[in-house]
Coordinates of C-alpha atoms in Angstrom, one line a residue:
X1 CA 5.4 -10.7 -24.4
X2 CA 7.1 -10.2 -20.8
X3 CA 5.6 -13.4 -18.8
X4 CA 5.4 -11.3 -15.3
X5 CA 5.1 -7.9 -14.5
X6 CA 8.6 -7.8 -13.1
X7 CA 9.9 -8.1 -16.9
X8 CA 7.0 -5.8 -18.4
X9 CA 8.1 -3.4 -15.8
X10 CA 12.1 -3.6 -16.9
X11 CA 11.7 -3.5 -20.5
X12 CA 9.3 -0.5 -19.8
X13 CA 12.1 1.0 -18.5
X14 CA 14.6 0.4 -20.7
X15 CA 12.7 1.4 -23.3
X16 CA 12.2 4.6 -21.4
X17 CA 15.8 4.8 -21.9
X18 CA 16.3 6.9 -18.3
X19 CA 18.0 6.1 -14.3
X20 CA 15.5 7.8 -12.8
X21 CA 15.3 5.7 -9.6
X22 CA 17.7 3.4 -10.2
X23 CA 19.4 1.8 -6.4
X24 CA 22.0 -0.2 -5.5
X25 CA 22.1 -2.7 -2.0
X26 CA 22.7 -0.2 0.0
X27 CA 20.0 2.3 -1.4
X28 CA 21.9 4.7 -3.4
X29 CA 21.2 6.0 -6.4
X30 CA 23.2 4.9 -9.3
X31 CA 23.7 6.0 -12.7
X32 CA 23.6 2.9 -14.8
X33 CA 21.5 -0.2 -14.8
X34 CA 23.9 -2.9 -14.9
X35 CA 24.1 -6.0 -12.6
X36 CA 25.0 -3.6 -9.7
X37 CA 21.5 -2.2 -9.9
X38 CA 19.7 -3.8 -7.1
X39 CA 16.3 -2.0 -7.5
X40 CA 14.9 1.1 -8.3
X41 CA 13.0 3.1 -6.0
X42 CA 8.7 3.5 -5.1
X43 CA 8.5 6.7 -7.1
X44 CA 10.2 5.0 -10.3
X45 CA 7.9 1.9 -9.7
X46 CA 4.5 3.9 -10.0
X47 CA 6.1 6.1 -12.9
X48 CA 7.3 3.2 -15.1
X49 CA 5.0 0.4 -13.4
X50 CA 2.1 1.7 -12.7
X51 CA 1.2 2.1 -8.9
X52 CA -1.1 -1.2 -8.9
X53 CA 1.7 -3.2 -9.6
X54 CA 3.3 -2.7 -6.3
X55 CA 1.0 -5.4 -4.6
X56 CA 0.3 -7.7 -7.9
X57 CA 1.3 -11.3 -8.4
X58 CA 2.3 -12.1 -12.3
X59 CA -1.2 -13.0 -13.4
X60 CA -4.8 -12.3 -12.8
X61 CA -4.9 -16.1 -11.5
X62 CA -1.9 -15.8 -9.6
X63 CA -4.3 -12.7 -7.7
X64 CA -7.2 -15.0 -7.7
X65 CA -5.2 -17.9 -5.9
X66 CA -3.8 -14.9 -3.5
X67 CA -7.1 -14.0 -2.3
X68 CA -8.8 -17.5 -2.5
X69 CA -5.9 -18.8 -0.3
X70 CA -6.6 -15.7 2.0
X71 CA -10.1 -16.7 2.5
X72 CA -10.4 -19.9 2.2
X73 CA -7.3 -21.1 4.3
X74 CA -7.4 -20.5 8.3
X75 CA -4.4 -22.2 8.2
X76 CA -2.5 -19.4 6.0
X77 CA -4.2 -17.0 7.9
X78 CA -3.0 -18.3 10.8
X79 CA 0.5 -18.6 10.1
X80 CA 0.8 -15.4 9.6
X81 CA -0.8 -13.6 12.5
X82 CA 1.7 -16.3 14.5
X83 CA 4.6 -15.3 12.9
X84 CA 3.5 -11.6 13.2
X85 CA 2.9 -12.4 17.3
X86 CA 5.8 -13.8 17.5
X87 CA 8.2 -11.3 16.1
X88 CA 6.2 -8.7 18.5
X89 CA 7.3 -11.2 21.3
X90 CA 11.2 -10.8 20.0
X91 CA 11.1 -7.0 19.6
X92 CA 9.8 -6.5 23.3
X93 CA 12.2 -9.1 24.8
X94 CA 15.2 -7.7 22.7
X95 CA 13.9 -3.9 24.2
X96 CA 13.9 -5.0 27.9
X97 CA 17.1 -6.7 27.5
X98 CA 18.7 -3.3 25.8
X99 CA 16.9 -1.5 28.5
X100 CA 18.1 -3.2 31.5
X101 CA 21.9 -3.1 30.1
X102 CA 21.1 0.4 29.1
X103 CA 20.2 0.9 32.9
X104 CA 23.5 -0.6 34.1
X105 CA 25.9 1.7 31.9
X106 CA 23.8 5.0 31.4
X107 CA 25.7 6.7 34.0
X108 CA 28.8 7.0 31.3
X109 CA 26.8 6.7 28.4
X110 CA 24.6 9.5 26.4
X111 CA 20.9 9.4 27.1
X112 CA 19.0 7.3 24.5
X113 CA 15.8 6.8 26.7
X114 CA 13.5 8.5 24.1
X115 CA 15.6 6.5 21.2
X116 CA 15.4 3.3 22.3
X117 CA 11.9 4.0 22.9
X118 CA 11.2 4.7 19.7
X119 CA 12.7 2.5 17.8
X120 CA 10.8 -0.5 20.2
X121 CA 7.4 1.3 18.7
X122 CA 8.9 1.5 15.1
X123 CA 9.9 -2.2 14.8
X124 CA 6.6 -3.1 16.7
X125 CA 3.8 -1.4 14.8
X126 CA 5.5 -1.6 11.1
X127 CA 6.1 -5.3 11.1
X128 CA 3.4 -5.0 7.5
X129 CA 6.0 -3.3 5.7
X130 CA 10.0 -4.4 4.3
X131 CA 12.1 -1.4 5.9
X132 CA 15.4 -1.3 5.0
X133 CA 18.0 0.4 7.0
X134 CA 21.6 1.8 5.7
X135 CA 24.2 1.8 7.3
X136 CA 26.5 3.4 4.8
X137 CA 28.1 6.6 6.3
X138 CA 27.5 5.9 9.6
X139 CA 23.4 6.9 9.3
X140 CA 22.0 4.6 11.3
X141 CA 24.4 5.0 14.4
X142 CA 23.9 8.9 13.6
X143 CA 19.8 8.9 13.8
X144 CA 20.8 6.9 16.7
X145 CA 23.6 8.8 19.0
X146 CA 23.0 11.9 18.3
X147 CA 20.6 14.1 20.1
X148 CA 18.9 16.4 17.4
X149 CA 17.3 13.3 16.3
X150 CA 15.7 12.5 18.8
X151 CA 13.0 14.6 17.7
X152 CA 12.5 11.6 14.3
X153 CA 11.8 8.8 16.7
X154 CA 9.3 10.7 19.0
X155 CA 7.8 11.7 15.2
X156 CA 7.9 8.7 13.8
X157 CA 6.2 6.7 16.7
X158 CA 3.7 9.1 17.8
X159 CA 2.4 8.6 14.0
X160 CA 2.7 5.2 14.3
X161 CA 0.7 4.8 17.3
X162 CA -1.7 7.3 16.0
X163 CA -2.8 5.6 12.7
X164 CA -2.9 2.1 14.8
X165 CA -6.4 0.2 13.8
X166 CA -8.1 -0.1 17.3
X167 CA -10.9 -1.3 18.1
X168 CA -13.8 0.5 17.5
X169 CA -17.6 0.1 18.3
X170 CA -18.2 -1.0 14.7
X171 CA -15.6 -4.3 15.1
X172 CA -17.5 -5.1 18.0
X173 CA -20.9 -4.8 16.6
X174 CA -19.7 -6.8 13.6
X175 CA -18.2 -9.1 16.2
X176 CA -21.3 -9.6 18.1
X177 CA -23.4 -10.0 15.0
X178 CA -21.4 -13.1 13.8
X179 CA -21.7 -14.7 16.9
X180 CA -25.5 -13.9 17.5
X181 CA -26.1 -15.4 13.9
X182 CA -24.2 -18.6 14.6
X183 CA -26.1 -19.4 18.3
X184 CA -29.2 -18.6 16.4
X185 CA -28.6 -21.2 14.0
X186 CA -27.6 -23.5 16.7
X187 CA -30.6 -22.8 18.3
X188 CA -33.2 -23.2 15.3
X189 CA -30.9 -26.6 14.9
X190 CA -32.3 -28.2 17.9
X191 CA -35.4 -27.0 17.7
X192 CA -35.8 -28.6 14.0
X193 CA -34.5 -32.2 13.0
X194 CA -31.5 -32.6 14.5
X195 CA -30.7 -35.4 12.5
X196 CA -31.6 -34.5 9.3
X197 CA -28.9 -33.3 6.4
X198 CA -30.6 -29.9 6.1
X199 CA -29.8 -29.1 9.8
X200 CA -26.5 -30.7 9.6
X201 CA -25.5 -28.5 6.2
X202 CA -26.8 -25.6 8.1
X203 CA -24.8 -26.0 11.5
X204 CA -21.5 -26.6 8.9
X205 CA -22.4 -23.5 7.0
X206 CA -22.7 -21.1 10.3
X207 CA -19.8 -23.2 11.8
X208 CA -16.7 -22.7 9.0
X209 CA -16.6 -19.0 9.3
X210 CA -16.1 -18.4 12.9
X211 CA -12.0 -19.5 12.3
X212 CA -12.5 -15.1 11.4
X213 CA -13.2 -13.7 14.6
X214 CA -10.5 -15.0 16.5
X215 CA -8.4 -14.2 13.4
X216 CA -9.8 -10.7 13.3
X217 CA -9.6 -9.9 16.9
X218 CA -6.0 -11.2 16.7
X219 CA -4.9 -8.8 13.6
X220 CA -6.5 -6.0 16.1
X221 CA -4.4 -6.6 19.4
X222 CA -1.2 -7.7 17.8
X223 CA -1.2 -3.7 15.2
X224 CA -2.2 -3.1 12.0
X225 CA -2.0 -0.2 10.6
X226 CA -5.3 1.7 9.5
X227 CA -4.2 3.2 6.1
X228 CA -1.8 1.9 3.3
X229 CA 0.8 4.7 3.6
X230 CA 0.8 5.2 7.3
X231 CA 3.8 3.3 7.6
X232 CA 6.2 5.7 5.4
X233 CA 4.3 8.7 6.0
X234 CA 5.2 8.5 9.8
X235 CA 8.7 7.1 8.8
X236 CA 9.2 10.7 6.6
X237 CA 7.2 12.9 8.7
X238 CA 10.4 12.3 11.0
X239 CA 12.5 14.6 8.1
X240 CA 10.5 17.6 7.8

């Protein structure tokens, strides 16, 4: 018995006895699975895999862990939405640096105003996602040099911006709910026995939740997107 899903997925495929999806580091395909075989590709994961395993830990209390941790820890939490601001903060510092040398030298160099434009929205709104880009053949100083692609970026980030999760009149409502309930317990708190363990447990019980609304709110203004697949939907809309 395979002891993760990692192994049940490989000896699924070798038993399958196929390539079908087979990549190396650079993301080609490749012929043989051997120790040059660096992965195999999404389609070949939810054909041999099953498409739930994408987002799976090894065990059911490996995904139990997962999602208490999510819950239970503001710290983790946390962490993450920092990391996630912070790599925003990167992206939009490296893109005014590129743009103010781009402004210096533009006068001898092709235009790459709608380029570099996109690819500050790209990197920005698909931080949730691993994107890897190949460099093999010169593709990714074609996509960006040459003209006719231009039209891939625009794509690309006018999707990206479109399936952004804003914030919506429900959020709010949800917002102001959670609030409202937690100054109403406050409230009924002073009015009871301040001093008493009931009131204290209740004040503690309204109290340890509202780490989520900053949280929340945070996930909102830093980008998220609204759908699982937006991400490489707008990345392949780019391609028709």
């Amino acid at each position: 018995m395979a002891s993760s899903w990692l192994q049940s997925c490989l000896q699924l495929y070798q038993q399958g006895n196929t390539t079908f999806g087979l990549e190396n580091d650079h993301g080609e395909s490749v012929n043989v699975l051997d120790n040059n075989t660096w992965g195999i590709s999404r389609a070949a994961c939810y054909q041999y895999c099953g498409p739930d395993k994408l987002h799976q830990t090894s065990t059911w209390w490996d995904n139990f862990v997962s999602l208490a941790l999510a819950i239970g820890s503001p710290a983790l939490i946390t962490h993450s939405l920092t990391v996630t601001i912070l790599n925003r903060t990167w992206i939009r510092q490296q893109f005014h640096t590129i743009r103010r040398d781009y402004g210096r030298i533009r006068g001898s160099k092709p235009p790459l105003q709608e380029q570099i434009r996109g690819a500050h929205i790209v990197l920005q709104e698909a931080q949730q996602m691993p994107i890897r880009v190949s460099q093999t053949q010169g593709w990714l100083s074609n996509l960006i040099i040459l003209e006719e692609n231009i039209p891939w970026w625009n794509t690309a980030a006018k999707d990206l911006k479109n399936t952004r999760r804003g914030v919506t009149f429900s959020l709010i409502a949800q917002v102001v709910a959670a609030a409202l309930a937690w100054v109403f317990t406050l409230i009924i708190s002073f009015v009871g026995d301040l001093g008493s363990n009931v009131t204290g447990l209740q004040i503690a019980t309204g109290s340890v939740w509202l780490w989520m609304i900053p949280v929340i709110w945070g996930w909102i203004v830093v980008g998220t997107q609204e759908g699982p697949d937006s991400i490489g939907k707008a990345l392949n809309d780019g391609n028709k």
